[in-house]
PDB file of C-alpha atoms and ligand atoms in Angstrom:
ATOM      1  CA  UNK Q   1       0.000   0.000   0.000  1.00  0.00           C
ATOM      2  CA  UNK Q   2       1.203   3.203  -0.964  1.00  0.00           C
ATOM      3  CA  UNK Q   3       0.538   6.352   1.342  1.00  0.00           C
ATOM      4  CA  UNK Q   4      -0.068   9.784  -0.487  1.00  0.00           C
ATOM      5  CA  UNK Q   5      -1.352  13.221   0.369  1.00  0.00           C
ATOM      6  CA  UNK Q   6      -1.067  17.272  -0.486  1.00  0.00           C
ATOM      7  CA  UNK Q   7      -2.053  20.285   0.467  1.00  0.00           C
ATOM      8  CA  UNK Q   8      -4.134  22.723  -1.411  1.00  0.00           C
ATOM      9  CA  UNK Q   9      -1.261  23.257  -3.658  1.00  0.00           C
ATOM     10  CA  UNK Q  10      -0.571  19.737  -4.790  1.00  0.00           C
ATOM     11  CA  UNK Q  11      -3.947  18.591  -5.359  1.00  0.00           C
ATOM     12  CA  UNK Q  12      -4.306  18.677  -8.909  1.00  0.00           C
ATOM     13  CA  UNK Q  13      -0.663  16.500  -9.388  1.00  0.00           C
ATOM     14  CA  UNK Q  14      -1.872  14.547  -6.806  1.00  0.00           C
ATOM     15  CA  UNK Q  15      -5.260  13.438  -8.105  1.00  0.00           C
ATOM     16  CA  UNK Q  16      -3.721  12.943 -11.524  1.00  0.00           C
ATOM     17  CA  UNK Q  17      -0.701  10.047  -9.571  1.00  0.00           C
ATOM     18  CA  UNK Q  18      -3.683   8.505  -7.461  1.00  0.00           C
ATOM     19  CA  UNK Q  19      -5.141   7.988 -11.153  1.00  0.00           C
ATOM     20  CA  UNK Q  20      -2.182   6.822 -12.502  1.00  0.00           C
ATOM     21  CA  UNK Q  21      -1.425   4.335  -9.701  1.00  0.00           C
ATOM     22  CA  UNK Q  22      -4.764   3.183  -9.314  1.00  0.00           C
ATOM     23  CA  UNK Q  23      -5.149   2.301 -12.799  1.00  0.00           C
ATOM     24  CA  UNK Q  24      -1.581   0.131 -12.622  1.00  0.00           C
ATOM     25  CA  UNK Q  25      -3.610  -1.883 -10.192  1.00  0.00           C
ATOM     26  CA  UNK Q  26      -1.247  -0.455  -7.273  1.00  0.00           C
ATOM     27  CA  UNK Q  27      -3.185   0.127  -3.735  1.00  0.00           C
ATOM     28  CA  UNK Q  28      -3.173   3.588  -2.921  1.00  0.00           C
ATOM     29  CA  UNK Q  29      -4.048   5.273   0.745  1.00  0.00           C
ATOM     30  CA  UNK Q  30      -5.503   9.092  -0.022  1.00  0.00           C
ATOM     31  CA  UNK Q  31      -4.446  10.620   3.305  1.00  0.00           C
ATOM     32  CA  UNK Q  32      -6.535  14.145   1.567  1.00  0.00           C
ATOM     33  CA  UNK Q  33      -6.454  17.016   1.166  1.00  0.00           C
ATOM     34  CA  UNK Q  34      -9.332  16.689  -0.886  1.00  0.00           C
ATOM     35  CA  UNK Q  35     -10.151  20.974  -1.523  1.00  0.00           C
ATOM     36  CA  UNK Q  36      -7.769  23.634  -2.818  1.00  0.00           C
ATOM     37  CA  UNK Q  37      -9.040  25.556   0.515  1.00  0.00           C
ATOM     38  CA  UNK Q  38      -6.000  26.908   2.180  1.00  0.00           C
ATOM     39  CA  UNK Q  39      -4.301  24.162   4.449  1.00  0.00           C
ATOM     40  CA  UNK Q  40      -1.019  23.753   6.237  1.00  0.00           C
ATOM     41  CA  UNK Q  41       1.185  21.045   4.510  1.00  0.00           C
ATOM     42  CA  UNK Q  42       2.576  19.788   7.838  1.00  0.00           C
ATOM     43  CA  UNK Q  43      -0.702  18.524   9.028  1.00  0.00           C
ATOM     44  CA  UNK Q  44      -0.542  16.229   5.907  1.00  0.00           C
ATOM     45  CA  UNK Q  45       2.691  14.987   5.754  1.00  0.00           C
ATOM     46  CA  UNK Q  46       2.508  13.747   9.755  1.00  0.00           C
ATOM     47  CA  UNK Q  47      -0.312  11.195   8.861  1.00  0.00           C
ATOM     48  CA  UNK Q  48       1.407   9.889   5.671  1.00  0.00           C
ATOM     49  CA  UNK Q  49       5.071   9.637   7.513  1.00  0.00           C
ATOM     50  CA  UNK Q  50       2.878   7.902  11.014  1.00  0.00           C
ATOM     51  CA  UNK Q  51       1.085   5.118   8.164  1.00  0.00           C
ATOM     52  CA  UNK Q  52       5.136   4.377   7.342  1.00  0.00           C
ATOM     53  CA  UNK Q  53       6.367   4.134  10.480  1.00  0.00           C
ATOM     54  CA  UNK Q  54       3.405   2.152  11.538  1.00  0.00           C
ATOM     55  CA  UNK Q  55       4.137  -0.431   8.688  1.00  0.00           C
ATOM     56  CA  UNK Q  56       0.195   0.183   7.111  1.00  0.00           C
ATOM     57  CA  UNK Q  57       1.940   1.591   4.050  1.00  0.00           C
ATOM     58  CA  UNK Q  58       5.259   0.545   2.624  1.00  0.00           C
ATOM     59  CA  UNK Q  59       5.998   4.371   0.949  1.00  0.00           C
ATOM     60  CA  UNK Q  60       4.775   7.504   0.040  1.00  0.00           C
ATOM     61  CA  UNK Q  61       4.329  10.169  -2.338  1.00  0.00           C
ATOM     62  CA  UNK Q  62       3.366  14.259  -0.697  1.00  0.00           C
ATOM     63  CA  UNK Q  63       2.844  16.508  -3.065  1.00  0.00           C
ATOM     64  CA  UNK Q  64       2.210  20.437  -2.514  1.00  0.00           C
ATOM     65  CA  UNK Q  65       2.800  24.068  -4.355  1.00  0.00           C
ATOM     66  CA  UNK Q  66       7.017  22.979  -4.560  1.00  0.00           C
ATOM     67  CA  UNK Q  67       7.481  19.649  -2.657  1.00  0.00           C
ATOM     68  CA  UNK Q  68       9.855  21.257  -0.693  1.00  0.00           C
ATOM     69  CA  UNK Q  69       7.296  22.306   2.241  1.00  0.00           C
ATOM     70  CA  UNK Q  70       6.132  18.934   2.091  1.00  0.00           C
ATOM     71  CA  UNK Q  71      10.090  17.173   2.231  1.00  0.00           C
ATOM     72  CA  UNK Q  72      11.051  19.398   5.007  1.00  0.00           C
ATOM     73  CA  UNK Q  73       7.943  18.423   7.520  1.00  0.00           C
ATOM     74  CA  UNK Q  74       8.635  14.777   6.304  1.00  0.00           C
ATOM     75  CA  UNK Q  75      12.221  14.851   7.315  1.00  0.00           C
ATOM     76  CA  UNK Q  76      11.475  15.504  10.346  1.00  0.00           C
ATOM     77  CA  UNK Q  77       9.593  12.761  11.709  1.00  0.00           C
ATOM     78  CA  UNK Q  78      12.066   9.744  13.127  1.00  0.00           C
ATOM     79  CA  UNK Q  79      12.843   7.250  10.940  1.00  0.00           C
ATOM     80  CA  UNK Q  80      11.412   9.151   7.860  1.00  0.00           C
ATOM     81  CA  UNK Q  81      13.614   9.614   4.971  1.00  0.00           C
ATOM     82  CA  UNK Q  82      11.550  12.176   2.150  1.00  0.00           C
ATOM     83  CA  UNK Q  83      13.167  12.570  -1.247  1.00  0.00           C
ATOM     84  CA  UNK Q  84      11.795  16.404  -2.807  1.00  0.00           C
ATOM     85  CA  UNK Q  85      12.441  14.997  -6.693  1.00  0.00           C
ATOM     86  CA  UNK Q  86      11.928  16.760 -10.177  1.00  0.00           C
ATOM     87  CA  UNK Q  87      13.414  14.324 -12.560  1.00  0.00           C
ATOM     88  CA  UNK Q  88      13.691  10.970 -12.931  1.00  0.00           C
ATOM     89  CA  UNK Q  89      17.344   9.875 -12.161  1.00  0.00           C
ATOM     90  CA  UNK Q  90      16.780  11.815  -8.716  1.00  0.00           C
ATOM     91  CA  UNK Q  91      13.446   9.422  -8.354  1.00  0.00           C
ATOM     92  CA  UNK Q  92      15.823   6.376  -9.104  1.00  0.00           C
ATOM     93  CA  UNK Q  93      18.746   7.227  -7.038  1.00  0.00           C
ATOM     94  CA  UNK Q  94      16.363   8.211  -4.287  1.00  0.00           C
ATOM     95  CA  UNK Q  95      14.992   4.294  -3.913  1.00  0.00           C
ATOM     96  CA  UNK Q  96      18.972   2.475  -5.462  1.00  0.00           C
ATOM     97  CA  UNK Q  97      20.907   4.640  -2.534  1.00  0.00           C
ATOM     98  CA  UNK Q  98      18.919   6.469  -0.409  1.00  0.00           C
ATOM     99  CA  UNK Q  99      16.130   3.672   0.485  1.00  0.00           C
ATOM    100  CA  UNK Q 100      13.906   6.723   0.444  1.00  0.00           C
ATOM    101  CA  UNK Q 101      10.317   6.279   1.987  1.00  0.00           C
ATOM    102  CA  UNK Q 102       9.045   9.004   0.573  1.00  0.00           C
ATOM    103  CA  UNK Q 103       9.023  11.218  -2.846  1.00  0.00           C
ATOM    104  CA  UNK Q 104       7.915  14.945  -2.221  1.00  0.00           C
ATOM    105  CA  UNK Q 105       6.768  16.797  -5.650  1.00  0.00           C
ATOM    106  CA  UNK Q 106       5.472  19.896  -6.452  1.00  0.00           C
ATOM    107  CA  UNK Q 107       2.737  20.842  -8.424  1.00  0.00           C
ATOM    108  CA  UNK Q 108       3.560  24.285  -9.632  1.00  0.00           C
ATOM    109  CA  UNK Q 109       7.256  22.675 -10.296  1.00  0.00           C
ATOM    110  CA  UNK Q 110       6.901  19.806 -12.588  1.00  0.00           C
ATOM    111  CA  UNK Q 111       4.482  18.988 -15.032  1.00  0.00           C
ATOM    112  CA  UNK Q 112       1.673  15.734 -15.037  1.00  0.00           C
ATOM    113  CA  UNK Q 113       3.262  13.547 -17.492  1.00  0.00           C
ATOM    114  CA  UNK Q 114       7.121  14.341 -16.240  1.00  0.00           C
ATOM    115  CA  UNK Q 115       5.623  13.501 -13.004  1.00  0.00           C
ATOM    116  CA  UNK Q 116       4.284  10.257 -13.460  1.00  0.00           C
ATOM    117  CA  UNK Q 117       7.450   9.549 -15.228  1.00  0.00           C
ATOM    118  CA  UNK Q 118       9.128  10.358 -11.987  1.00  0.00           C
ATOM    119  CA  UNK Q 119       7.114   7.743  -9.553  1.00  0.00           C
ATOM    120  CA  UNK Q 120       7.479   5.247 -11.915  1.00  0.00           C
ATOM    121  CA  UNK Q 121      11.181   5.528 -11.951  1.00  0.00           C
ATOM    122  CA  UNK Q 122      10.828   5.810  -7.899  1.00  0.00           C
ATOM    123  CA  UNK Q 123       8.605   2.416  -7.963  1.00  0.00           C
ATOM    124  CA  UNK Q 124      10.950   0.519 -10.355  1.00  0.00           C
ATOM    125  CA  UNK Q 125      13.896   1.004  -8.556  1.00  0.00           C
ATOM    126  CA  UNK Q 126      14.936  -1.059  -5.830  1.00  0.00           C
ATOM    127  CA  UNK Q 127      17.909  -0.204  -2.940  1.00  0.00           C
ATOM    128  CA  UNK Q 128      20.866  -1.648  -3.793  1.00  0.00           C
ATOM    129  CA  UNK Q 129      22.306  -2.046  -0.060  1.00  0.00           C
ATOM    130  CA  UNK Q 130      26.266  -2.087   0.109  1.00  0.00           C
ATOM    131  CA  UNK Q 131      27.612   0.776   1.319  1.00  0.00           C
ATOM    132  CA  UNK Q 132      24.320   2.581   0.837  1.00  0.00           C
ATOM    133  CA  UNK Q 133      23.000   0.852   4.089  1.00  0.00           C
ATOM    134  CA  UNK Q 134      26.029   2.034   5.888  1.00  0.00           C
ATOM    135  CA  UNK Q 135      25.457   5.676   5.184  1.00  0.00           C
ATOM    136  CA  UNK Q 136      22.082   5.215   5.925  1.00  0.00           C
ATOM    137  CA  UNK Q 137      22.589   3.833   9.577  1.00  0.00           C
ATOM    138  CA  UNK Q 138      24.800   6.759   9.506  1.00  0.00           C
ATOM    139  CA  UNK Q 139      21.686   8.762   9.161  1.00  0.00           C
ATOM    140  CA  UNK Q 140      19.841   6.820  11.873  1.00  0.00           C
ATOM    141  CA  UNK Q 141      22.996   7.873  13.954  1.00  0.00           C
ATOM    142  CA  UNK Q 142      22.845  11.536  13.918  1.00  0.00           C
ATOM    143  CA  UNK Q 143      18.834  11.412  14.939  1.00  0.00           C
ATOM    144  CA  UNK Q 144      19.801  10.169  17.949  1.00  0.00           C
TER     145      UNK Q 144
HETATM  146  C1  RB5 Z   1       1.265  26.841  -0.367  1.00  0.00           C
HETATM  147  O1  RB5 Z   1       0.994  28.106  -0.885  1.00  0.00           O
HETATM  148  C2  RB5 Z   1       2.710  26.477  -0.603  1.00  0.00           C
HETATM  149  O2  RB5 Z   1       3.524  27.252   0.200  1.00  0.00           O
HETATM  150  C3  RB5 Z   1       2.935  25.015  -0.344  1.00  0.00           C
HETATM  151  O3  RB5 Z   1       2.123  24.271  -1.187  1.00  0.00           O
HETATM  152  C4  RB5 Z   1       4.337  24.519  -0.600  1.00  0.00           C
HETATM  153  O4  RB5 Z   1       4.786  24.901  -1.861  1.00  0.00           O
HETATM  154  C5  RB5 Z   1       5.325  24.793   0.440  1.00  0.00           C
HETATM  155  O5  RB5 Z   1       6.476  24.377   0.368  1.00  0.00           O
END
Protein backbone atom coordinates (compact mmCIF):
# COMPACT_ATOMS: atom_id res chain seq x y z
CA UNK A 1 0.00 0.00 0.00
CA UNK A 2 1.20 3.20 -0.96
CA UNK A 3 0.54 6.35 1.34
CA UNK A 4 -0.07 9.78 -0.49
CA UNK A 5 -1.35 13.22 0.37
CA UNK A 6 -1.07 17.27 -0.49
CA UNK A 7 -2.05 20.28 0.47
CA UNK A 8 -4.13 22.72 -1.41
CA UNK A 9 -1.26 23.26 -3.66
CA UNK A 10 -0.57 19.74 -4.79
CA UNK A 11 -3.95 18.59 -5.36
CA UNK A 12 -4.31 18.68 -8.91
CA UNK A 13 -0.66 16.50 -9.39
CA UNK A 14 -1.87 14.55 -6.81
CA UNK A 15 -5.26 13.44 -8.10
CA UNK A 16 -3.72 12.94 -11.52
CA UNK A 17 -0.70 10.05 -9.57
CA UNK A 18 -3.68 8.50 -7.46
CA UNK A 19 -5.14 7.99 -11.15
CA UNK A 20 -2.18 6.82 -12.50
CA UNK A 21 -1.42 4.33 -9.70
CA UNK A 22 -4.76 3.18 -9.31
CA UNK A 23 -5.15 2.30 -12.80
CA UNK A 24 -1.58 0.13 -12.62
CA UNK A 25 -3.61 -1.88 -10.19
CA UNK A 26 -1.25 -0.45 -7.27
CA UNK A 27 -3.19 0.13 -3.73
CA UNK A 28 -3.17 3.59 -2.92
CA UNK A 29 -4.05 5.27 0.75
CA UNK A 30 -5.50 9.09 -0.02
CA UNK A 31 -4.45 10.62 3.30
CA UNK A 32 -6.53 14.14 1.57
CA UNK A 33 -6.45 17.02 1.17
CA UNK A 34 -9.33 16.69 -0.89
CA UNK A 35 -10.15 20.97 -1.52
CA UNK A 36 -7.77 23.63 -2.82
CA UNK A 37 -9.04 25.56 0.52
CA UNK A 38 -6.00 26.91 2.18
CA UNK A 39 -4.30 24.16 4.45
CA UNK A 40 -1.02 23.75 6.24
CA UNK A 41 1.18 21.05 4.51
CA UNK A 42 2.58 19.79 7.84
CA UNK A 43 -0.70 18.52 9.03
CA UNK A 44 -0.54 16.23 5.91
CA UNK A 45 2.69 14.99 5.75
CA UNK A 46 2.51 13.75 9.75
CA UNK A 47 -0.31 11.20 8.86
CA UNK A 48 1.41 9.89 5.67
CA UNK A 49 5.07 9.64 7.51
CA UNK A 50 2.88 7.90 11.01
CA UNK A 51 1.08 5.12 8.16
CA UNK A 52 5.14 4.38 7.34
CA UNK A 53 6.37 4.13 10.48
CA UNK A 54 3.40 2.15 11.54
CA UNK A 55 4.14 -0.43 8.69
CA UNK A 56 0.20 0.18 7.11
CA UNK A 57 1.94 1.59 4.05
CA UNK A 58 5.26 0.54 2.62
CA UNK A 59 6.00 4.37 0.95
CA UNK A 60 4.78 7.50 0.04
CA UNK A 61 4.33 10.17 -2.34
CA UNK A 62 3.37 14.26 -0.70
CA UNK A 63 2.84 16.51 -3.07
CA UNK A 64 2.21 20.44 -2.51
CA UNK A 65 2.80 24.07 -4.35
CA UNK A 66 7.02 22.98 -4.56
CA UNK A 67 7.48 19.65 -2.66
CA UNK A 68 9.85 21.26 -0.69
CA UNK A 69 7.30 22.31 2.24
CA UNK A 70 6.13 18.93 2.09
CA UNK A 71 10.09 17.17 2.23
CA UNK A 72 11.05 19.40 5.01
CA UNK A 73 7.94 18.42 7.52
CA UNK A 74 8.64 14.78 6.30
CA UNK A 75 12.22 14.85 7.32
CA UNK A 76 11.48 15.50 10.35
CA UNK A 77 9.59 12.76 11.71
CA UNK A 78 12.07 9.74 13.13
CA UNK A 79 12.84 7.25 10.94
CA UNK A 80 11.41 9.15 7.86
CA UNK A 81 13.61 9.61 4.97
CA UNK A 82 11.55 12.18 2.15
CA UNK A 83 13.17 12.57 -1.25
CA UNK A 84 11.80 16.40 -2.81
CA UNK A 85 12.44 15.00 -6.69
CA UNK A 86 11.93 16.76 -10.18
CA UNK A 87 13.41 14.32 -12.56
CA UNK A 88 13.69 10.97 -12.93
CA UNK A 89 17.34 9.87 -12.16
CA UNK A 90 16.78 11.82 -8.72
CA UNK A 91 13.45 9.42 -8.35
CA UNK A 92 15.82 6.38 -9.10
CA UNK A 93 18.75 7.23 -7.04
CA UNK A 94 16.36 8.21 -4.29
CA UNK A 95 14.99 4.29 -3.91
CA UNK A 96 18.97 2.48 -5.46
CA UNK A 97 20.91 4.64 -2.53
CA UNK A 98 18.92 6.47 -0.41
CA UNK A 99 16.13 3.67 0.49
CA UNK A 100 13.91 6.72 0.44
CA UNK A 101 10.32 6.28 1.99
CA UNK A 102 9.04 9.00 0.57
CA UNK A 103 9.02 11.22 -2.85
CA UNK A 104 7.92 14.94 -2.22
CA UNK A 105 6.77 16.80 -5.65
CA UNK A 106 5.47 19.90 -6.45
CA UNK A 107 2.74 20.84 -8.42
CA UNK A 108 3.56 24.29 -9.63
CA UNK A 109 7.26 22.67 -10.30
CA UNK A 110 6.90 19.81 -12.59
CA UNK A 111 4.48 18.99 -15.03
CA UNK A 112 1.67 15.73 -15.04
CA UNK A 113 3.26 13.55 -17.49
CA UNK A 114 7.12 14.34 -16.24
CA UNK A 115 5.62 13.50 -13.00
CA UNK A 116 4.28 10.26 -13.46
CA UNK A 117 7.45 9.55 -15.23
CA UNK A 118 9.13 10.36 -11.99
CA UNK A 119 7.11 7.74 -9.55
CA UNK A 120 7.48 5.25 -11.91
CA UNK A 121 11.18 5.53 -11.95
CA UNK A 122 10.83 5.81 -7.90
CA UNK A 123 8.61 2.42 -7.96
CA UNK A 124 10.95 0.52 -10.35
CA UNK A 125 13.90 1.00 -8.56
CA UNK A 126 14.94 -1.06 -5.83
CA UNK A 127 17.91 -0.20 -2.94
CA UNK A 128 20.87 -1.65 -3.79
CA UNK A 129 22.31 -2.05 -0.06
CA UNK A 130 26.27 -2.09 0.11
CA UNK A 131 27.61 0.78 1.32
CA UNK A 132 24.32 2.58 0.84
CA UNK A 133 23.00 0.85 4.09
CA UNK A 134 26.03 2.03 5.89
CA UNK A 135 25.46 5.68 5.18
CA UNK A 136 22.08 5.21 5.92
CA UNK A 137 22.59 3.83 9.58
CA UNK A 138 24.80 6.76 9.51
CA UNK A 139 21.69 8.76 9.16
CA UNK A 140 19.84 6.82 11.87
CA UNK A 141 23.00 7.87 13.95
CA UNK A 142 22.84 11.54 13.92
CA UNK A 143 18.83 11.41 14.94
CA UNK A 144 19.80 10.17 17.95
C1 LIG B 1 1.27 26.84 -0.37
O1 LIG B 1 0.99 28.11 -0.88
C2 LIG B 1 2.71 26.48 -0.60
O2 LIG B 1 3.52 27.25 0.20
C3 LIG B 1 2.94 25.01 -0.34
O3 LIG B 1 2.12 24.27 -1.19
C4 LIG B 1 4.34 24.52 -0.60
O4 LIG B 1 4.79 24.90 -1.86
C5 LIG B 1 5.32 24.79 0.44
O5 LIG B 1 6.48 24.38 0.37
Amino acid sequence: MIAIGCDHGGLGLKNEILKHLTEKGVEVKDFGVDSRDSCDYPDIAKPVCEAIKSGECESGILVCGTGIGMSIAANKIKGIRAAHVTDTFSARMAREHNNAHIICLGERITGGALALDIVDSFYCAKFLGGNHARRIEKIAELEK
